[in-house]
Short mmCIF file of C-alpha atoms in Angstrom, two decimals:
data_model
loop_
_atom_site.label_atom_id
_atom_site.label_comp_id
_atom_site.label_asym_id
_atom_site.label_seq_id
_atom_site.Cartn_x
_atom_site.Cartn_y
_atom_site.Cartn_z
CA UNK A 136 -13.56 310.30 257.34
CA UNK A 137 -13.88 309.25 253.80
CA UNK A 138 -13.80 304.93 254.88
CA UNK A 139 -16.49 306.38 257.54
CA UNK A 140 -18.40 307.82 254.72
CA UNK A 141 -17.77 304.61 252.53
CA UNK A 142 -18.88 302.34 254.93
CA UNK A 143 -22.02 304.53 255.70
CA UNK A 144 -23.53 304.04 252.26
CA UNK A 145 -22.52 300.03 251.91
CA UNK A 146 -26.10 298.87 252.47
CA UNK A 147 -27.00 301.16 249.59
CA UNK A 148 -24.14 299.92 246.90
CA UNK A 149 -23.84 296.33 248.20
CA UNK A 150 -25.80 293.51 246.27
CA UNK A 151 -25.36 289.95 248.88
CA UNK A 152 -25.36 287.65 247.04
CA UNK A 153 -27.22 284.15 247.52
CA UNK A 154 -26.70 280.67 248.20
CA UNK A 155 -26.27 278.03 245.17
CA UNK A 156 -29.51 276.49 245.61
CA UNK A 157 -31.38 280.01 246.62
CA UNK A 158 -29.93 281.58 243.01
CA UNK A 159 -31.14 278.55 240.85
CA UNK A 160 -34.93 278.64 242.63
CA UNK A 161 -35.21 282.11 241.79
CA UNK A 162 -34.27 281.76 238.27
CA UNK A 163 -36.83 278.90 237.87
CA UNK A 164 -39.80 281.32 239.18
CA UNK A 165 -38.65 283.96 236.50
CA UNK A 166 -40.54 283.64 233.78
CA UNK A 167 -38.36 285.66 231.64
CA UNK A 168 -34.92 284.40 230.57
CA UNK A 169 -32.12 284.39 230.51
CA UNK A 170 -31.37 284.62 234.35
CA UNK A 171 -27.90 285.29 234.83
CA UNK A 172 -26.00 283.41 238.12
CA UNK A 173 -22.64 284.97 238.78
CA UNK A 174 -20.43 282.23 240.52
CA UNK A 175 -18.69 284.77 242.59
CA UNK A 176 -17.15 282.42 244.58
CA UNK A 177 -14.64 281.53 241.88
CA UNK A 178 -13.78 284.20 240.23
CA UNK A 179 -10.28 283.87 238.83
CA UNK A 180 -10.11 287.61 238.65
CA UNK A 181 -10.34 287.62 242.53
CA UNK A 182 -7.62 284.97 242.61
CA UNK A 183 -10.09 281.80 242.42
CA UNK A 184 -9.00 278.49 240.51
CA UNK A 185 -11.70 278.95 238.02
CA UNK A 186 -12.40 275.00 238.15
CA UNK A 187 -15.20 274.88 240.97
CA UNK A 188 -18.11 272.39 240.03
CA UNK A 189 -20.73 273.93 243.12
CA UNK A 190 -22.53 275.40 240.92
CA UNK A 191 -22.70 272.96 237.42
CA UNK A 192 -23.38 270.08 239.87
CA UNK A 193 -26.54 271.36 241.40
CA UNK A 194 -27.19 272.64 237.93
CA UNK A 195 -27.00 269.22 236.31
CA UNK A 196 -28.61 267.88 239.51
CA UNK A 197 -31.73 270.01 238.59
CA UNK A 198 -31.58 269.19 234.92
CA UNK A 199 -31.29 272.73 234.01
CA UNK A 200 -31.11 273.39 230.25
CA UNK A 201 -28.34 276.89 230.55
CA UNK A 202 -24.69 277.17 229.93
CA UNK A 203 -21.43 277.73 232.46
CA UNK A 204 -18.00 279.11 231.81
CA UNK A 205 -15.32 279.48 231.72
CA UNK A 206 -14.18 276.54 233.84
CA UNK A 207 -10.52 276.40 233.54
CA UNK A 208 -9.62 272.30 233.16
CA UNK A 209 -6.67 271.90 230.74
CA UNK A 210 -6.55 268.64 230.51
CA UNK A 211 -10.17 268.15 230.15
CA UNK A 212 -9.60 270.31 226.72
CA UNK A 213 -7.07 268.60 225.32
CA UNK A 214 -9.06 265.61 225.95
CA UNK A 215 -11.56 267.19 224.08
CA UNK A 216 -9.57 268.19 221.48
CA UNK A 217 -8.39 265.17 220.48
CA UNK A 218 -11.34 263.68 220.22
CA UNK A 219 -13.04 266.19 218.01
CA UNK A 220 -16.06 267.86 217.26
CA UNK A 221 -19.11 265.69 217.52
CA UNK A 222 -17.24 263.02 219.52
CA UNK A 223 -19.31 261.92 223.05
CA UNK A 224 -16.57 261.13 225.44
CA UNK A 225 -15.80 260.31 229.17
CA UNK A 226 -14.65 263.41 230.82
CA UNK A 227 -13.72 264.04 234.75
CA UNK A 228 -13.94 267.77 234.85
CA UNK A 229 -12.57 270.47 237.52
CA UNK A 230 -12.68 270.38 241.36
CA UNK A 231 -8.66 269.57 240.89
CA UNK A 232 -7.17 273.05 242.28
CA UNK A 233 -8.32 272.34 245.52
CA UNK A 234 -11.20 271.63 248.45
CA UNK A 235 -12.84 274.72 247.28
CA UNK A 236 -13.32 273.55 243.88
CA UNK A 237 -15.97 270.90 245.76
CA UNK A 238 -15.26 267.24 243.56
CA UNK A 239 -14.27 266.31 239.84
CA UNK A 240 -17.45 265.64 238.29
CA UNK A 241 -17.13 262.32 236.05
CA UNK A 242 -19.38 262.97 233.08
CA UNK A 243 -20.49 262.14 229.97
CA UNK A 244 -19.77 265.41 227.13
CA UNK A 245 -20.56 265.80 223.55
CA UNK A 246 -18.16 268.26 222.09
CA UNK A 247 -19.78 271.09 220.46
CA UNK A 248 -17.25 272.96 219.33
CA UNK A 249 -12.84 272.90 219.52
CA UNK A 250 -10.84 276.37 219.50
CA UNK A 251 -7.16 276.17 219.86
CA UNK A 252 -6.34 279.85 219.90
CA UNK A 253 -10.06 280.87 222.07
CA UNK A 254 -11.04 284.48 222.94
CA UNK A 255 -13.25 286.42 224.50
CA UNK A 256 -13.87 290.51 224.84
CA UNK A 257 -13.73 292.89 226.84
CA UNK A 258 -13.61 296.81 226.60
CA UNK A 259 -12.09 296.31 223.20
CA UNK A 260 -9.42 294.19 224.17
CA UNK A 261 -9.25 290.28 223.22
CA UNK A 262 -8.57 288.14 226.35
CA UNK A 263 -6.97 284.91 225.48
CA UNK A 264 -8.53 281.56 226.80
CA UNK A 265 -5.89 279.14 224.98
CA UNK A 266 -6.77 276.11 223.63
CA UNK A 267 -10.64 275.76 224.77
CA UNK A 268 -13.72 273.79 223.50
CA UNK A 269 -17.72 273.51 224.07
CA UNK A 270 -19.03 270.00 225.73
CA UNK A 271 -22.56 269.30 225.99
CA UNK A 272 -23.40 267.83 229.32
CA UNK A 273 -27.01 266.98 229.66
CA UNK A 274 -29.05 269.88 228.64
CA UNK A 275 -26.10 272.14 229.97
CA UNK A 276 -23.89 273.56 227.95
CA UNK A 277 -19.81 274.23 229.44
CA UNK A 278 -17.03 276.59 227.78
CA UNK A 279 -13.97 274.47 229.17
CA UNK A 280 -10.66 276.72 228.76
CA UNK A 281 -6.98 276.41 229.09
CA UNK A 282 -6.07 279.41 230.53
CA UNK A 283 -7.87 280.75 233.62
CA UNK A 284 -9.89 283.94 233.62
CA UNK A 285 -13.27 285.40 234.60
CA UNK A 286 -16.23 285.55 231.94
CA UNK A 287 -16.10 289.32 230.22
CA UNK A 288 -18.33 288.56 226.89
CA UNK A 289 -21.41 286.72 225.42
CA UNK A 290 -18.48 285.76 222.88
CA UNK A 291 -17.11 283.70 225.78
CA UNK A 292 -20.10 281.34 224.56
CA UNK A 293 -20.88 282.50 220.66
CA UNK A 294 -17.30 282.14 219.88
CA UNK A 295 -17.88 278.78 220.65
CA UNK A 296 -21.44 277.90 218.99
CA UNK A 297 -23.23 278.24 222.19
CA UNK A 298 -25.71 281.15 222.01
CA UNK A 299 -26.59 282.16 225.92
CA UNK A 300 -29.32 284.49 224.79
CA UNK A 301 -31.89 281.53 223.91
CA UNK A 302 -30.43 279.82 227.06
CA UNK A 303 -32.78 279.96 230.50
CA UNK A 304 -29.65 279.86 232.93
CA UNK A 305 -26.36 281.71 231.91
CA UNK A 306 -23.81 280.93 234.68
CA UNK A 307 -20.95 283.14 234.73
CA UNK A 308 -17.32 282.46 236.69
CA UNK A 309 -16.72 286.10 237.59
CA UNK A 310 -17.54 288.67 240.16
CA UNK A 311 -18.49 291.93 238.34
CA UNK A 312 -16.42 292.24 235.22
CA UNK A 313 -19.59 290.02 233.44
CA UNK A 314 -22.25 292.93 234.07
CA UNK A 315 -21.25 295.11 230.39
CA UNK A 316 -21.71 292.13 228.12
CA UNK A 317 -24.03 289.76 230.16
CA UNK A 318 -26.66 292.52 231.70
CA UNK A 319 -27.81 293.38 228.58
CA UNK A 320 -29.31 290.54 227.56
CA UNK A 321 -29.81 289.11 231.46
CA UNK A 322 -33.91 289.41 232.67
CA UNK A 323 -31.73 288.79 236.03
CA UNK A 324 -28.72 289.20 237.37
CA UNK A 325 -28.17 287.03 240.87
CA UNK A 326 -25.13 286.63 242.65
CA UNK A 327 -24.35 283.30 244.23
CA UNK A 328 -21.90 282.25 246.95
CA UNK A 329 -21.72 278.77 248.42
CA UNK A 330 -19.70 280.02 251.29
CA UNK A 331 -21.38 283.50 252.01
CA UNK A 332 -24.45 282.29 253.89
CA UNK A 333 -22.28 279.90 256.06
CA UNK A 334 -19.76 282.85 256.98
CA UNK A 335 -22.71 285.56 257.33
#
């Protein structure tokens, strides 16, 4: 009786979300910013690798000033690392957990900014991202971390020198746990899904 009563009220509670390319051409037409796009897909809360590059490729496709994280890619960080602050490297970045993850994307990054002991927030609690550094990739900017987790915080970004409330387009890996620190400041909130239109 109570699933019955659940399921009776879904179309009330439930947000779809959109495709990729559907979530970025609303947050062009919004003339407010920043529009938040929740990568849903790969969540790493939800057991996702955290390393997809769907959404930062049609991003960088569209030549979309924003920022995206946390995209878990170890090796891209120590990469990173070693080079240092200020350095412009050759990166190949995620898409190596799997088919899901779409393809490495082989860019060209300015490092912003090198942690090796990164955080974020959430509830009160510090959530450990290891080792983890800011790239500039085009007019995008990308937290890269060395442990995997969802985004909780805006100090995902500020901890990091990147400030996503000047940003246009904030792209968040994480399904719901993003909504207390990135609502606030969010003119929109859109969830996208490159598989949910395909299944649905």
């Amino acid at each position: 009786e109570l699933g019955r009563k659940i399921e009776s009220i879904r179309a009330h509670t439930f947000t779809p979300p959109v495709s990729i390319a559907d979530g970025i051409d609303i947050a062009l037409t919004v003339k407010a910013t920043p529009v938040v796009l929740a990568d849903i897909a790969d969540n790493p809360g939800g057991g996702a690798a955290g390393d997809s590059t769907l959404l930062l490729s049609a991003l960088l496709a569209l030549d979309i000033e924003g920022c995206l994280g946390p995209l878990w890619d170890p090796l891209a960080v120590h990469i990173s690392m070693a080079a240092g602050k200020g350095a412009t490297i050759q990166l190949r970045i995620g898409g190596k957990a799997g088919t899901p993850s779409g393809a490495p994307l082989d860019i060209e990054a300015e490092v912003l900014a090198v942690d090796p002991d990164a955080y974020q927030t959430w509830a009160g609690t510090r959530m450990k991202l290891g080792a983890a550094c800011a790239v500039r990739i085009g007019r995008m900017r990308v937290v890269l971390t060395s442990v995997r987790d969802q985004a909780y915080g805006l100090d995902l970004f500020t901890n990091l020198g990147v400030e996503p409330r000047s940003l246009p387009v904030v792209a968040v890996k994480s399904a719901q746990h993003f909504m207390a620190g990135f609502a606030p400041i969010a003119s929109q909130v859109q969830y996208t899904d490159p598989w949910y239109c395909k299944i649905f």
